[in-house]
JSON list of C-alpha atoms in Angstrom, two decimals:
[
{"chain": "Y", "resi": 1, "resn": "UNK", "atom": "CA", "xyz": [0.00, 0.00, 0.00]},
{"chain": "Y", "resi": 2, "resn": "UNK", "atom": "CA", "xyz": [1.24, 3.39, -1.12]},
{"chain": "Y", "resi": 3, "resn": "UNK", "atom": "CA", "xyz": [1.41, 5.94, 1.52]},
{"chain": "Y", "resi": 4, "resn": "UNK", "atom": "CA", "xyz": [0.21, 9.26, 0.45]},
{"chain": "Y", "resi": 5, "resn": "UNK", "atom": "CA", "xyz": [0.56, 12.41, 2.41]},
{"chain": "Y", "resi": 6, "resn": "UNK", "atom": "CA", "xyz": [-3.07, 12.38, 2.86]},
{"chain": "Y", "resi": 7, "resn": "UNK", "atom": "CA", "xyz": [-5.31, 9.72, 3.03]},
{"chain": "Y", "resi": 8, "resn": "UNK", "atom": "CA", "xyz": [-9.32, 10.04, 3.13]},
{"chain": "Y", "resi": 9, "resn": "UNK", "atom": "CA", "xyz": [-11.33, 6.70, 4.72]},
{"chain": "Y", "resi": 10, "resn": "UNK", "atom": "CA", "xyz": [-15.04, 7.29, 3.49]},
{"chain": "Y", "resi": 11, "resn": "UNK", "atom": "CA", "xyz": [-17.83, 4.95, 3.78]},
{"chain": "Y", "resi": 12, "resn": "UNK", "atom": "CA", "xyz": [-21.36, 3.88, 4.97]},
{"chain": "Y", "resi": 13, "resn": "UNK", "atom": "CA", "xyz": [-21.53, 4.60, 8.20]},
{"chain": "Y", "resi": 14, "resn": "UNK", "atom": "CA", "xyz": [-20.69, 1.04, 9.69]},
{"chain": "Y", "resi": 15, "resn": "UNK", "atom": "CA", "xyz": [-18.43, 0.14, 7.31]},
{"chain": "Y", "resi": 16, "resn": "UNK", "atom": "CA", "xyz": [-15.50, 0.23, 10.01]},
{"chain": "Y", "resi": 17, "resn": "UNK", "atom": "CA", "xyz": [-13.58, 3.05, 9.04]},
{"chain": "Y", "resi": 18, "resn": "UNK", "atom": "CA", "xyz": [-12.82, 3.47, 12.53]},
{"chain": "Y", "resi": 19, "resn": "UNK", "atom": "CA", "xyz": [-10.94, 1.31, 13.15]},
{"chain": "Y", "resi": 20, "resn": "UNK", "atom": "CA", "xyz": [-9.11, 0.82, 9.92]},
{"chain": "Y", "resi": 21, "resn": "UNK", "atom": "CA", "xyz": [-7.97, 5.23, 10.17]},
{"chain": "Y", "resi": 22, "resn": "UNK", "atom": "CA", "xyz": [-6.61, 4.40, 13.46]},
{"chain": "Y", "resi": 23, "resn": "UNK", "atom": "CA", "xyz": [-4.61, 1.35, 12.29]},
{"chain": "Y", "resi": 24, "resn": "UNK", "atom": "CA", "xyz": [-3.99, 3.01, 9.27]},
{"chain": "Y", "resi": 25, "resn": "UNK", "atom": "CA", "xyz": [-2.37, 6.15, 10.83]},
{"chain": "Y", "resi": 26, "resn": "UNK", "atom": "CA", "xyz": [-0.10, 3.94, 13.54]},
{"chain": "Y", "resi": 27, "resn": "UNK", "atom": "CA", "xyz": [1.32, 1.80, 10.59]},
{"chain": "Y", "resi": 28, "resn": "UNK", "atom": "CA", "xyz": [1.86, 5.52, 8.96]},
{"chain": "Y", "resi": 29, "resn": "UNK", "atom": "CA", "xyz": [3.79, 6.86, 12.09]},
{"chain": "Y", "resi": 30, "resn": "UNK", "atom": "CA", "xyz": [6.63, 4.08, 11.40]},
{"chain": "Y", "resi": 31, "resn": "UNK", "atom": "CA", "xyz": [7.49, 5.52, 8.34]},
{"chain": "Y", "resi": 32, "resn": "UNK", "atom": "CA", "xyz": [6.53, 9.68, 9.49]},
{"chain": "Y", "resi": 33, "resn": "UNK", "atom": "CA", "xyz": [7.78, 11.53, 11.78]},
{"chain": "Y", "resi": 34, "resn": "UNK", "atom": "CA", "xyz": [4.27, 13.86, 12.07]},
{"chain": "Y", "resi": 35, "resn": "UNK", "atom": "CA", "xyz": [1.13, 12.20, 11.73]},
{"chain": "Y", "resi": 36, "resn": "UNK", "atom": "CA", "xyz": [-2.03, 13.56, 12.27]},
{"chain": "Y", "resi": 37, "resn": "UNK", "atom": "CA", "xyz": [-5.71, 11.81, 12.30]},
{"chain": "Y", "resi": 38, "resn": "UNK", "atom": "CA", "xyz": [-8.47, 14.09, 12.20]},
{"chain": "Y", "resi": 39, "resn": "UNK", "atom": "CA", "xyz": [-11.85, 12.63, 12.59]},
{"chain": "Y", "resi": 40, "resn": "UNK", "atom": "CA", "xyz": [-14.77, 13.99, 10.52]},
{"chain": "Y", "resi": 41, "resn": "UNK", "atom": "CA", "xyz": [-16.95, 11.37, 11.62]},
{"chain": "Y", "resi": 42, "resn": "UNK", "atom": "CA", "xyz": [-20.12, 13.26, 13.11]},
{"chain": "Y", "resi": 43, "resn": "UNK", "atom": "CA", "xyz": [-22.13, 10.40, 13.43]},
{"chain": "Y", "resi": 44, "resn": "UNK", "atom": "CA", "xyz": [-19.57, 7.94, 15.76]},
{"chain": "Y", "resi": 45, "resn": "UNK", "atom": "CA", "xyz": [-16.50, 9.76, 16.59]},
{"chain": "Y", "resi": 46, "resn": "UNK", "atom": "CA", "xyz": [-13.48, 7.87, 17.16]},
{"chain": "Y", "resi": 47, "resn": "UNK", "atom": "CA", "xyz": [-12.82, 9.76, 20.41]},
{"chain": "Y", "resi": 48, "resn": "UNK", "atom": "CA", "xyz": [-15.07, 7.78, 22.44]},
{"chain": "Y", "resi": 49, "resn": "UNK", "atom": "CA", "xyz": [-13.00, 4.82, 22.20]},
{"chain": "Y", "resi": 50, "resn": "UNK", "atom": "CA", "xyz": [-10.18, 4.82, 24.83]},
{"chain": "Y", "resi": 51, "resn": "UNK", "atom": "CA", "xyz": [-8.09, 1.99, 24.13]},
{"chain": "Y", "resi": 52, "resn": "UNK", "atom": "CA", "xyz": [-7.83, 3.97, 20.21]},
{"chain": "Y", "resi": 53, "resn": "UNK", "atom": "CA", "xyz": [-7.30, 7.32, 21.65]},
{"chain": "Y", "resi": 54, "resn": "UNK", "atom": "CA", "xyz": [-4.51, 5.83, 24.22]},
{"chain": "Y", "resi": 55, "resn": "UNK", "atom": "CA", "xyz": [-2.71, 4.02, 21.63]},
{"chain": "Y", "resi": 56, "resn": "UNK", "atom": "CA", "xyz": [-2.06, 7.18, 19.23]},
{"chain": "Y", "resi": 57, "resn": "UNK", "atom": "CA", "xyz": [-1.50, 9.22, 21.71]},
{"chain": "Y", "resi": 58, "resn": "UNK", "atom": "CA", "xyz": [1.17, 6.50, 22.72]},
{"chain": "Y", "resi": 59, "resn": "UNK", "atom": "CA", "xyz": [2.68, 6.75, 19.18]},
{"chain": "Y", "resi": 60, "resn": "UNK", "atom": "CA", "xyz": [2.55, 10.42, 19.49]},
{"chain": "Y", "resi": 61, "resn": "UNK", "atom": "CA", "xyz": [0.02, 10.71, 16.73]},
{"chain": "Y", "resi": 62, "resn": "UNK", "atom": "CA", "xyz": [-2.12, 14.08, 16.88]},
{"chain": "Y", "resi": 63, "resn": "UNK", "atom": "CA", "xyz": [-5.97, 13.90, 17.07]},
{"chain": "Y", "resi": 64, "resn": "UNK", "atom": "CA", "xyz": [-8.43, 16.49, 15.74]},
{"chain": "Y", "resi": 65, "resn": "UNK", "atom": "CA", "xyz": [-11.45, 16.02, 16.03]},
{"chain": "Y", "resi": 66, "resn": "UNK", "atom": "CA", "xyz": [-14.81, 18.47, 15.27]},
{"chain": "Y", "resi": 67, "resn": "UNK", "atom": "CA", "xyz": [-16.34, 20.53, 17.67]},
{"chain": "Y", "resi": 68, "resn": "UNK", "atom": "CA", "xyz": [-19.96, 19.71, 15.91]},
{"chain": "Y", "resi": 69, "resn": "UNK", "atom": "CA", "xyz": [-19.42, 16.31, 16.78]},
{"chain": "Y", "resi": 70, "resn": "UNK", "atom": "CA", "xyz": [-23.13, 14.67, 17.66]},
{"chain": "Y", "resi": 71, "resn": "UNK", "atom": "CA", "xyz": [-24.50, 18.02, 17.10]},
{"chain": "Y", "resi": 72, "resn": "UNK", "atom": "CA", "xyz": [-27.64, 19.03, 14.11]},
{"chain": "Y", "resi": 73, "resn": "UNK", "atom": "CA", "xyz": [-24.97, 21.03, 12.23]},
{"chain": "Y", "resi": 74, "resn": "UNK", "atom": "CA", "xyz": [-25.85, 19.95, 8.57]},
{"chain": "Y", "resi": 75, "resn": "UNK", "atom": "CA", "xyz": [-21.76, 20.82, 7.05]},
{"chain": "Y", "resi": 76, "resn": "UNK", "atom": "CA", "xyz": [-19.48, 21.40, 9.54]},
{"chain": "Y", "resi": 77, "resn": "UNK", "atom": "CA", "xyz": [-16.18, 23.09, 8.77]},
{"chain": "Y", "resi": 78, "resn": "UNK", "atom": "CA", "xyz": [-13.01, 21.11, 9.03]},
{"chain": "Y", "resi": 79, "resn": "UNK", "atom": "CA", "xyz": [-11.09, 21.51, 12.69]},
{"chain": "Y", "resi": 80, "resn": "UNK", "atom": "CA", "xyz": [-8.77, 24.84, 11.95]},
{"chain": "Y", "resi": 81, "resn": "UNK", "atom": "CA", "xyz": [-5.95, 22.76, 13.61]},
{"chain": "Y", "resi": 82, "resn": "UNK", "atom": "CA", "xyz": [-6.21, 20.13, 10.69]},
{"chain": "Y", "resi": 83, "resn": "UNK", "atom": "CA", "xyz": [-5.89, 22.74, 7.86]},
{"chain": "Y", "resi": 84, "resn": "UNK", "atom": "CA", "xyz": [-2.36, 21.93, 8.81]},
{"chain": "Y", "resi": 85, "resn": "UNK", "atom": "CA", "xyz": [-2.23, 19.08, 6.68]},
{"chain": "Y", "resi": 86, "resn": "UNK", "atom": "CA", "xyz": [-3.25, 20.86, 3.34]},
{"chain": "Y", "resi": 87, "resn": "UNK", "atom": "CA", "xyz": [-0.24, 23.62, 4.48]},
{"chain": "Y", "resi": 88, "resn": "UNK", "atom": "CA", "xyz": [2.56, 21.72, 5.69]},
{"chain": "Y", "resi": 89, "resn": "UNK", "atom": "CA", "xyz": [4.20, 19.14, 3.04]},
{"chain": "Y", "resi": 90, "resn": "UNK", "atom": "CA", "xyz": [5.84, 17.45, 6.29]},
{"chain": "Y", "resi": 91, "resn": "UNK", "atom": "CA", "xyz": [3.00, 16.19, 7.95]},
{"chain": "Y", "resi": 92, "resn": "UNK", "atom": "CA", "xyz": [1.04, 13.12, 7.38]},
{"chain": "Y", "resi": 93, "resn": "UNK", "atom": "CA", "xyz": [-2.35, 13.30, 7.55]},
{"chain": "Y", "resi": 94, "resn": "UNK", "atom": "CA", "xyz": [-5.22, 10.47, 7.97]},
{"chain": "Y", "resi": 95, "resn": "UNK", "atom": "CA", "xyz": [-9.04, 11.64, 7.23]},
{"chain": "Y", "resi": 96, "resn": "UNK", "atom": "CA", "xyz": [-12.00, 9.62, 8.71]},
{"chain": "Y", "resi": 97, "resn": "UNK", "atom": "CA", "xyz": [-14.49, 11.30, 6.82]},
{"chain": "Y", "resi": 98, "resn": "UNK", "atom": "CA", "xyz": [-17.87, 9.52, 8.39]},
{"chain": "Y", "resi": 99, "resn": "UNK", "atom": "CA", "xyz": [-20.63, 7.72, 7.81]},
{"chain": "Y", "resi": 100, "resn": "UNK", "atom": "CA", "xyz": [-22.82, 10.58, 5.94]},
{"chain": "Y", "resi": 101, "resn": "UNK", "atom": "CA", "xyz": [-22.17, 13.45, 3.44]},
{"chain": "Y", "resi": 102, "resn": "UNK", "atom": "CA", "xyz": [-21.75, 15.85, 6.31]},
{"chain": "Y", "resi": 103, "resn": "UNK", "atom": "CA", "xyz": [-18.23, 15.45, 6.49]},
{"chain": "Y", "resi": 104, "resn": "UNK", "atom": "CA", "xyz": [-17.88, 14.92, 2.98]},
{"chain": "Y", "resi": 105, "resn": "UNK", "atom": "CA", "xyz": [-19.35, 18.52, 2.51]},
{"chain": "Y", "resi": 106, "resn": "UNK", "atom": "CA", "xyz": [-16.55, 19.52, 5.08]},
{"chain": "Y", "resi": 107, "resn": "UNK", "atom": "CA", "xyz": [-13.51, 17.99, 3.30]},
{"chain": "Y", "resi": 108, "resn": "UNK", "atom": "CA", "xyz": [-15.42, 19.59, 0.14]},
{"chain": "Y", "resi": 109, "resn": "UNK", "atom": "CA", "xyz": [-14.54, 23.32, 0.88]},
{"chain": "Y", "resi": 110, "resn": "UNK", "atom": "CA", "xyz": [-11.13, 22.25, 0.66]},
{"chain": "Y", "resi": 111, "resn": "UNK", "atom": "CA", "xyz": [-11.12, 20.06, -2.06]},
{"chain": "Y", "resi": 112, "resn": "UNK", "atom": "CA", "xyz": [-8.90, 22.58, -3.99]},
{"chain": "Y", "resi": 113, "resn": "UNK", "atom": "CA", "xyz": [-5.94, 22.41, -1.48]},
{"chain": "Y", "resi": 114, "resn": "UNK", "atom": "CA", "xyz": [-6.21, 18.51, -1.58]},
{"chain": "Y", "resi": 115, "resn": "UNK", "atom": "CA", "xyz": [-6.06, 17.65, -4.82]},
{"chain": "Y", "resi": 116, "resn": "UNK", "atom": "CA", "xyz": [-3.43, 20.50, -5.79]},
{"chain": "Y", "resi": 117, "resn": "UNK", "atom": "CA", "xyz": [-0.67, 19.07, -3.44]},
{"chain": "Y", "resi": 118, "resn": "UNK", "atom": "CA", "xyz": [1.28, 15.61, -3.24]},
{"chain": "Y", "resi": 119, "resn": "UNK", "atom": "CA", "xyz": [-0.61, 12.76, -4.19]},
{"chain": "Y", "resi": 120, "resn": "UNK", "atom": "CA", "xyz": [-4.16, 11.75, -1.79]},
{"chain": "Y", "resi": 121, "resn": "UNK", "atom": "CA", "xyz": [-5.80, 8.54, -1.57]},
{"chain": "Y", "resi": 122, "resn": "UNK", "atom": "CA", "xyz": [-9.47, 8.72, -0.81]},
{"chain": "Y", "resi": 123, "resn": "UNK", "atom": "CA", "xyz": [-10.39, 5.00, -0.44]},
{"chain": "Y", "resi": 124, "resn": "UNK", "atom": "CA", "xyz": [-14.56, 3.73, -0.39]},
{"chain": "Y", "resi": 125, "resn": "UNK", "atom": "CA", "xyz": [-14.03, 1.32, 2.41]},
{"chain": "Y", "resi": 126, "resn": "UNK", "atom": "CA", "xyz": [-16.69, -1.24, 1.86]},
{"chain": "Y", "resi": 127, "resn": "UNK", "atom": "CA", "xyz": [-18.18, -4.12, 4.30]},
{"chain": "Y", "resi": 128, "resn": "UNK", "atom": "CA", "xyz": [-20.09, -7.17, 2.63]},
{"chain": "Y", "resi": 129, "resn": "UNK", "atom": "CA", "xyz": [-21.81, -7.60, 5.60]},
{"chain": "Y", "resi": 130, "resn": "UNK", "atom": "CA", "xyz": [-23.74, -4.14, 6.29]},
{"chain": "Y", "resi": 131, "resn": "UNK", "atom": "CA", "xyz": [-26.91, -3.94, 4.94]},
{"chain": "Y", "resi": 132, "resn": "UNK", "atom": "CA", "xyz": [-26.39, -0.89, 2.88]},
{"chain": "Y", "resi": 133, "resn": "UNK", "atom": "CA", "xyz": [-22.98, -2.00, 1.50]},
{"chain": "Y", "resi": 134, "resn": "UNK", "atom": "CA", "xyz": [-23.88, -5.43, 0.17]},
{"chain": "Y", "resi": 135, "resn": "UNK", "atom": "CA", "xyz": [-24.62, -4.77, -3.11]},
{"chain": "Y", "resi": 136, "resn": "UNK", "atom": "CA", "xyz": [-22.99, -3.26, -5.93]},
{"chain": "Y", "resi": 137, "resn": "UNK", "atom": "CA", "xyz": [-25.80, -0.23, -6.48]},
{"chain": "Y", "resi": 138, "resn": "UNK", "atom": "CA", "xyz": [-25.46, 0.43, -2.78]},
{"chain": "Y", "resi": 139, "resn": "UNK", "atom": "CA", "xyz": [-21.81, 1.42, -3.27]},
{"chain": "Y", "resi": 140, "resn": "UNK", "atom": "CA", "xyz": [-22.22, 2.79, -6.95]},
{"chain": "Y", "resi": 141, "resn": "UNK", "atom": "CA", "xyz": [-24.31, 5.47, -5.07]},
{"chain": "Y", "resi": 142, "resn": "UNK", "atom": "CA", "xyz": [-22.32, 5.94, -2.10]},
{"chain": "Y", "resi": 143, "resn": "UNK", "atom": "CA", "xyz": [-19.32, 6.44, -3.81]},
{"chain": "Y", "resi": 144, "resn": "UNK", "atom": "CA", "xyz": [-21.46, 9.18, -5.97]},
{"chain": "Y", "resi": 145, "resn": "UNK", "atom": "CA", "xyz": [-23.04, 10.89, -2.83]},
{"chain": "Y", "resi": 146, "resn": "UNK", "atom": "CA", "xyz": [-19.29, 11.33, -1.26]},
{"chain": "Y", "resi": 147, "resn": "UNK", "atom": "CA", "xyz": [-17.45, 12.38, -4.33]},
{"chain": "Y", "resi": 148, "resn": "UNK", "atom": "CA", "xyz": [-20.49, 15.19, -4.89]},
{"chain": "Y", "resi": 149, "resn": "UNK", "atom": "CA", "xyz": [-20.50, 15.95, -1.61]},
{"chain": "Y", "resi": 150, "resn": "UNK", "atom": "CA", "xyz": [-16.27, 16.37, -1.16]},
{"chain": "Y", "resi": 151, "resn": "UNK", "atom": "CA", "xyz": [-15.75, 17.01, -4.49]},
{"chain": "Y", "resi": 152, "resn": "UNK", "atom": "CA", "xyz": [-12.71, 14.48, -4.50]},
{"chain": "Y", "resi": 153, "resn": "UNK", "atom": "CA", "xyz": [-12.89, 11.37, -6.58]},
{"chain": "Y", "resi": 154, "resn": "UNK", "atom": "CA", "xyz": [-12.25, 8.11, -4.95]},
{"chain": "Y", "resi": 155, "resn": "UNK", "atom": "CA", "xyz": [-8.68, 6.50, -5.98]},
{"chain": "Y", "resi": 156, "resn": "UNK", "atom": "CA", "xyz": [-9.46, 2.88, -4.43]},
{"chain": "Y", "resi": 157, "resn": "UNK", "atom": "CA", "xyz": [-11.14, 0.85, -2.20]},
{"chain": "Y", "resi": 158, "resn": "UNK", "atom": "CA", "xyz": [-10.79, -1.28, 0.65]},
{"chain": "Y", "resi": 159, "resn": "UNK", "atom": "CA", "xyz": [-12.52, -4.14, 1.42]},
{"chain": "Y", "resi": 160, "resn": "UNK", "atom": "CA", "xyz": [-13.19, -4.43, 5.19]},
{"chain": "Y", "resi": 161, "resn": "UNK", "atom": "CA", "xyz": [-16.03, -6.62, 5.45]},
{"chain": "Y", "resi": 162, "resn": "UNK", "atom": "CA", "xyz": [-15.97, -7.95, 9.16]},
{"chain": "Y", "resi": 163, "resn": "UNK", "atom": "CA", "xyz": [-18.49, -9.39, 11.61]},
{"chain": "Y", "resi": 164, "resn": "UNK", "atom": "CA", "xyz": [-16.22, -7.41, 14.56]},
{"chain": "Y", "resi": 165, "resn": "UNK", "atom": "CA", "xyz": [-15.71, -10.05, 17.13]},
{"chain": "Y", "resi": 166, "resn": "UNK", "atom": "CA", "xyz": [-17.70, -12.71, 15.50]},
{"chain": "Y", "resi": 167, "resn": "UNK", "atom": "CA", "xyz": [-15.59, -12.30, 12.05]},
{"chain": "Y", "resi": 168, "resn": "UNK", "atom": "CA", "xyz": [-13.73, -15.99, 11.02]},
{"chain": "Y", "resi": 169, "resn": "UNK", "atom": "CA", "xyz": [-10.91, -15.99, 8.50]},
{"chain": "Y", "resi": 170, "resn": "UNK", "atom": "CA", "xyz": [-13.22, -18.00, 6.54]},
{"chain": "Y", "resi": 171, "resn": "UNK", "atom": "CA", "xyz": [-16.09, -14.96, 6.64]},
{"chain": "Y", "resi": 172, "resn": "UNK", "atom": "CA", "xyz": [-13.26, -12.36, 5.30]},
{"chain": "Y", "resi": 173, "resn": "UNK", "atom": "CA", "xyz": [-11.82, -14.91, 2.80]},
{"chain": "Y", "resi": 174, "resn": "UNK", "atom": "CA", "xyz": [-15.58, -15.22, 1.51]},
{"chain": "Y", "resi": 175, "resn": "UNK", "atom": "CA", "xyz": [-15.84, -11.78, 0.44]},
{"chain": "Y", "resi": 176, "resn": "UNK", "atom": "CA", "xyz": [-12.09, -11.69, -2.03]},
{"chain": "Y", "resi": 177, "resn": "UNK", "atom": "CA", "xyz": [-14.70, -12.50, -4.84]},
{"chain": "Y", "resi": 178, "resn": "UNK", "atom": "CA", "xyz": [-17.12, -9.00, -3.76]},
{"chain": "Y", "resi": 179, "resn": "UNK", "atom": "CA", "xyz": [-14.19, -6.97, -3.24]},
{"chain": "Y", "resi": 180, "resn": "UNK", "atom": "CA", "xyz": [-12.75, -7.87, -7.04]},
{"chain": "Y", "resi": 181, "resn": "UNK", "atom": "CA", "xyz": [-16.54, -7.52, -8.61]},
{"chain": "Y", "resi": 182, "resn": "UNK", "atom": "CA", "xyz": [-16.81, -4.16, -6.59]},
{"chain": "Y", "resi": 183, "resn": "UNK", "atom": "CA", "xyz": [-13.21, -3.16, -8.07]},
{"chain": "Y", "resi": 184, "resn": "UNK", "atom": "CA", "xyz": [-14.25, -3.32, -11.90]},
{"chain": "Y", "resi": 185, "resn": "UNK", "atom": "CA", "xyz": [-17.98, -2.47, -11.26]},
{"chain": "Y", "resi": 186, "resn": "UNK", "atom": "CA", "xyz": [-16.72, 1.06, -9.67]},
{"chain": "Y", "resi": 187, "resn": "UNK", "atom": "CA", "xyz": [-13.91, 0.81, -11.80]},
{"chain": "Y", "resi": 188, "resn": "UNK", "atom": "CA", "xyz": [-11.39, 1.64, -8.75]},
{"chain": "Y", "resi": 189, "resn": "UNK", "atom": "CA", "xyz": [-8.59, -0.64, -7.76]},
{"chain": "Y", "resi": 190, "resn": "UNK", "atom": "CA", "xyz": [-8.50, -3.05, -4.41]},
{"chain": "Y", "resi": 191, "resn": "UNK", "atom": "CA", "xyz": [-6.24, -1.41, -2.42]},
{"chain": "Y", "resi": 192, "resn": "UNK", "atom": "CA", "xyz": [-6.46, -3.24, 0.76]},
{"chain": "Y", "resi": 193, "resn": "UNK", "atom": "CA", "xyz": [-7.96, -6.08, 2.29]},
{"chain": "Y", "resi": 194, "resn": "UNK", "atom": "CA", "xyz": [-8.11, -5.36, 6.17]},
{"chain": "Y", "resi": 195, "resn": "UNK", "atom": "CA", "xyz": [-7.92, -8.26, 8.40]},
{"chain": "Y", "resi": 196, "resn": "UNK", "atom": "CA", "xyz": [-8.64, -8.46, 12.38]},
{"chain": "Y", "resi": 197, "resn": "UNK", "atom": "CA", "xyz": [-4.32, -9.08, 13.28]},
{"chain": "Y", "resi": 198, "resn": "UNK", "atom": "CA", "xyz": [-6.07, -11.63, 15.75]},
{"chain": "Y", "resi": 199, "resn": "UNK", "atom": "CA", "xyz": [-7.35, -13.87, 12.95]},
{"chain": "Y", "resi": 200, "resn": "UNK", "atom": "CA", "xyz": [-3.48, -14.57, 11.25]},
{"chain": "Y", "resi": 201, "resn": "UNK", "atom": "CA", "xyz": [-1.58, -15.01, 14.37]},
{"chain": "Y", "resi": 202, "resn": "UNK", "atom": "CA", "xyz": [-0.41, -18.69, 13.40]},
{"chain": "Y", "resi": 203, "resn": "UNK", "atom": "CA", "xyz": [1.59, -19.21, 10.38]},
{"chain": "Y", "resi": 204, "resn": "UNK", "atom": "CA", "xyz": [-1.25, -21.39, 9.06]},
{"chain": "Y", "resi": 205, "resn": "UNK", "atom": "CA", "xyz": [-3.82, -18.89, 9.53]},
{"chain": "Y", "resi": 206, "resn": "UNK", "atom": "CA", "xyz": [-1.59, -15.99, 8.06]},
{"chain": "Y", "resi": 207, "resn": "UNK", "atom": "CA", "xyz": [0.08, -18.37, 4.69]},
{"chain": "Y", "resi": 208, "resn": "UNK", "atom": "CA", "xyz": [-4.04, -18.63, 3.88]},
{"chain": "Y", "resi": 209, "resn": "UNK", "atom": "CA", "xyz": [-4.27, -15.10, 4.31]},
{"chain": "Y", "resi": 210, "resn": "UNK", "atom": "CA", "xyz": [-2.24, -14.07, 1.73]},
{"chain": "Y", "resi": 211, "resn": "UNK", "atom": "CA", "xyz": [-2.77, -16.89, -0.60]},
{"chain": "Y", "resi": 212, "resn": "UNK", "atom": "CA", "xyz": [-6.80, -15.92, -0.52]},
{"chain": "Y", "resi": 213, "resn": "UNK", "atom": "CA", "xyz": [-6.47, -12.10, 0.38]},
{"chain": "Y", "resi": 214, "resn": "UNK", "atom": "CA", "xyz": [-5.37, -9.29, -2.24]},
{"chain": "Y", "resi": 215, "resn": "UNK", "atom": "CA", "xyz": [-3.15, -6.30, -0.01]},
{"chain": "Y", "resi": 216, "resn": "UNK", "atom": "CA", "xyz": [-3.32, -7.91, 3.00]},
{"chain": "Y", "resi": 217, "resn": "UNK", "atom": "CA", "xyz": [-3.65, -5.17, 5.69]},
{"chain": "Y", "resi": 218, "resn": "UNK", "atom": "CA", "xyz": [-3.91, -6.73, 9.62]},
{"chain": "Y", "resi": 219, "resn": "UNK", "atom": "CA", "xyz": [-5.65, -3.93, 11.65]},
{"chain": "Y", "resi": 220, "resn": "UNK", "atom": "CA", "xyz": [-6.75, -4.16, 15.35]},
{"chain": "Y", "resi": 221, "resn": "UNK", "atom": "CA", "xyz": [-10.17, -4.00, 16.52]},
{"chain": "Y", "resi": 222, "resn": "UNK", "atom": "CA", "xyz": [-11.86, -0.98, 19.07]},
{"chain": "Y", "resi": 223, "resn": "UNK", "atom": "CA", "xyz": [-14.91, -0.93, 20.73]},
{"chain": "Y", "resi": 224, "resn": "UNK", "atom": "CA", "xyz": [-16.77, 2.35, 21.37]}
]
C-alpha cells in the first residue's frame, strides 16, 4: 500500500472506518515523523473509544477532532488545527471522513488544497456484511453521494467486510470475490484487504491469508 501524504477513509456509516484510520495512521507513524488523524466522523467519533485514543497518543500521533461532533450542524467546517495538513508538506495526515455526506461537505470546501498538493488517496471502504454496503448499487451510489458531496474522486477501495468479534478468516476470505466484482464495477482498484491481526496469528492462519487475500492489511479492533 502506497502511503500518500493524505489519506481520506469514506464509507457507509458502519463500514469500520474506525478502526481501519486508526490502524492506518499507527502503521503511517513508522514511516513519518508527524502524523495527524483528524476525525470527521459526526455520526460515531473515534474519540469515544479509549483503548484507540490511548494508543495514538502513545505513538505520538495528533488527534483532531470536530467541535460539531453529535451536534444538528448539517456541514461542519473542518477543525482549523487540521488545515495543517493541506499547508505543511511534512506532515502526514489520515481523514475519517464519516458515515454521511456531512463530512464529505466539510472535506469539500477544501477540495482545492487537496487535490493540488502531493498525491491523496481517498479510499470507499466497503463491508459485505452491512446492509447498505452489500450490493454493488449500494456502493455505486455511495461512492457518488461522497465524491459530490467532497468534491474528490475516490482513488481505491478497501474491502473491510468484518463481523467485529464474530468475524472468522473464513467470513473475510468469503468476500475476495465481492471486493474484485466491486473493483471493476466502480472501476477503482483493491487497495487493501483489512484483516482483524487476531485472525493470522499462526503461520497457518496468516500463509491462507495471503494466498486468498489481495493487499493484505492486519488492523486491530476498538470498541466504542
Amino acid at each position: 500500500m502506497r502511503l500518500a501524504r493524505v489519506t481520506v477513509f469514506a464509507g457507509h456509516f458502519g463500514s469500520g472506518k474506525t478502526s481501519l484510520a486508526v490502524a492506518y495512521a499507527l502503521w503511517a507513524k513508522q514511516q513519518k515523523d508527524r502524523v495527524i488523524l483528524c476525525d470527521l466522523d459526526i455520526v460515531n467519533p473515534y474519540f469515544r473509544m479509549a483503548n484507540a485514543v490511548e494508543d495514538l497518543k502513545g505513538a505520538g500521533i495528533r488527534l483532531v477532532t470536530s467541535r460539531f461532533a453529535n451536534t444538528n450542524v448539517e456541514a461542519p467546517a473542518i477543525p482549523a488545527e487540521a488545515l495543517a495538513l493541506f499547508d505543511d508538506t511534512d506532515i502526514t495526515g489520515i481523514i475519517d471522513l464519516g458515515g454521511d455526506d456531512r463530512g464529505a461537505l466539510a472535506l469539500g470546501r477544501y477540495a482545492g488544497l487537496l487535490r493540488s498538493g502531493d498525491a491523496y488517496e481517498m479510499l470507499l471502504v466497503i463491508n459485505q456484511f452491512r446492509p447498505l454496503t452489500r450490493s454493488f448499487s449500494d456502493l455505486y451510489e455511495i461512492k457518488n453521494e461522497i465524491e459530490t458531496a467532497s468534491k474528490v474522486g475516490f482513488t481505491g477501495i478497501v474491502n473491510n467486510s468484518n463481523l467485529a468479534a464474530e468475524t472468522t478468516l473464513q467470513d473475510v476470505i468469503a468476500t475476495a470475490g465481492f471486493a474484485t466484482e466491486a473493483s471493476k464495477k466502480l472501476a477503482l482498484p483493491l487497495k487493501m484487504t483489512a484483516l482483524d491481526k487476531r485472525l493470522i496469528q499462526s503461520e497457518e492462519a496468516k500463509e491462507k491469508a495471503l494466498l486468498a487475500l489481495d493487499e493484505l492489511f492486519p488492523i486491530a479492533l476498538y470498541k466504542n
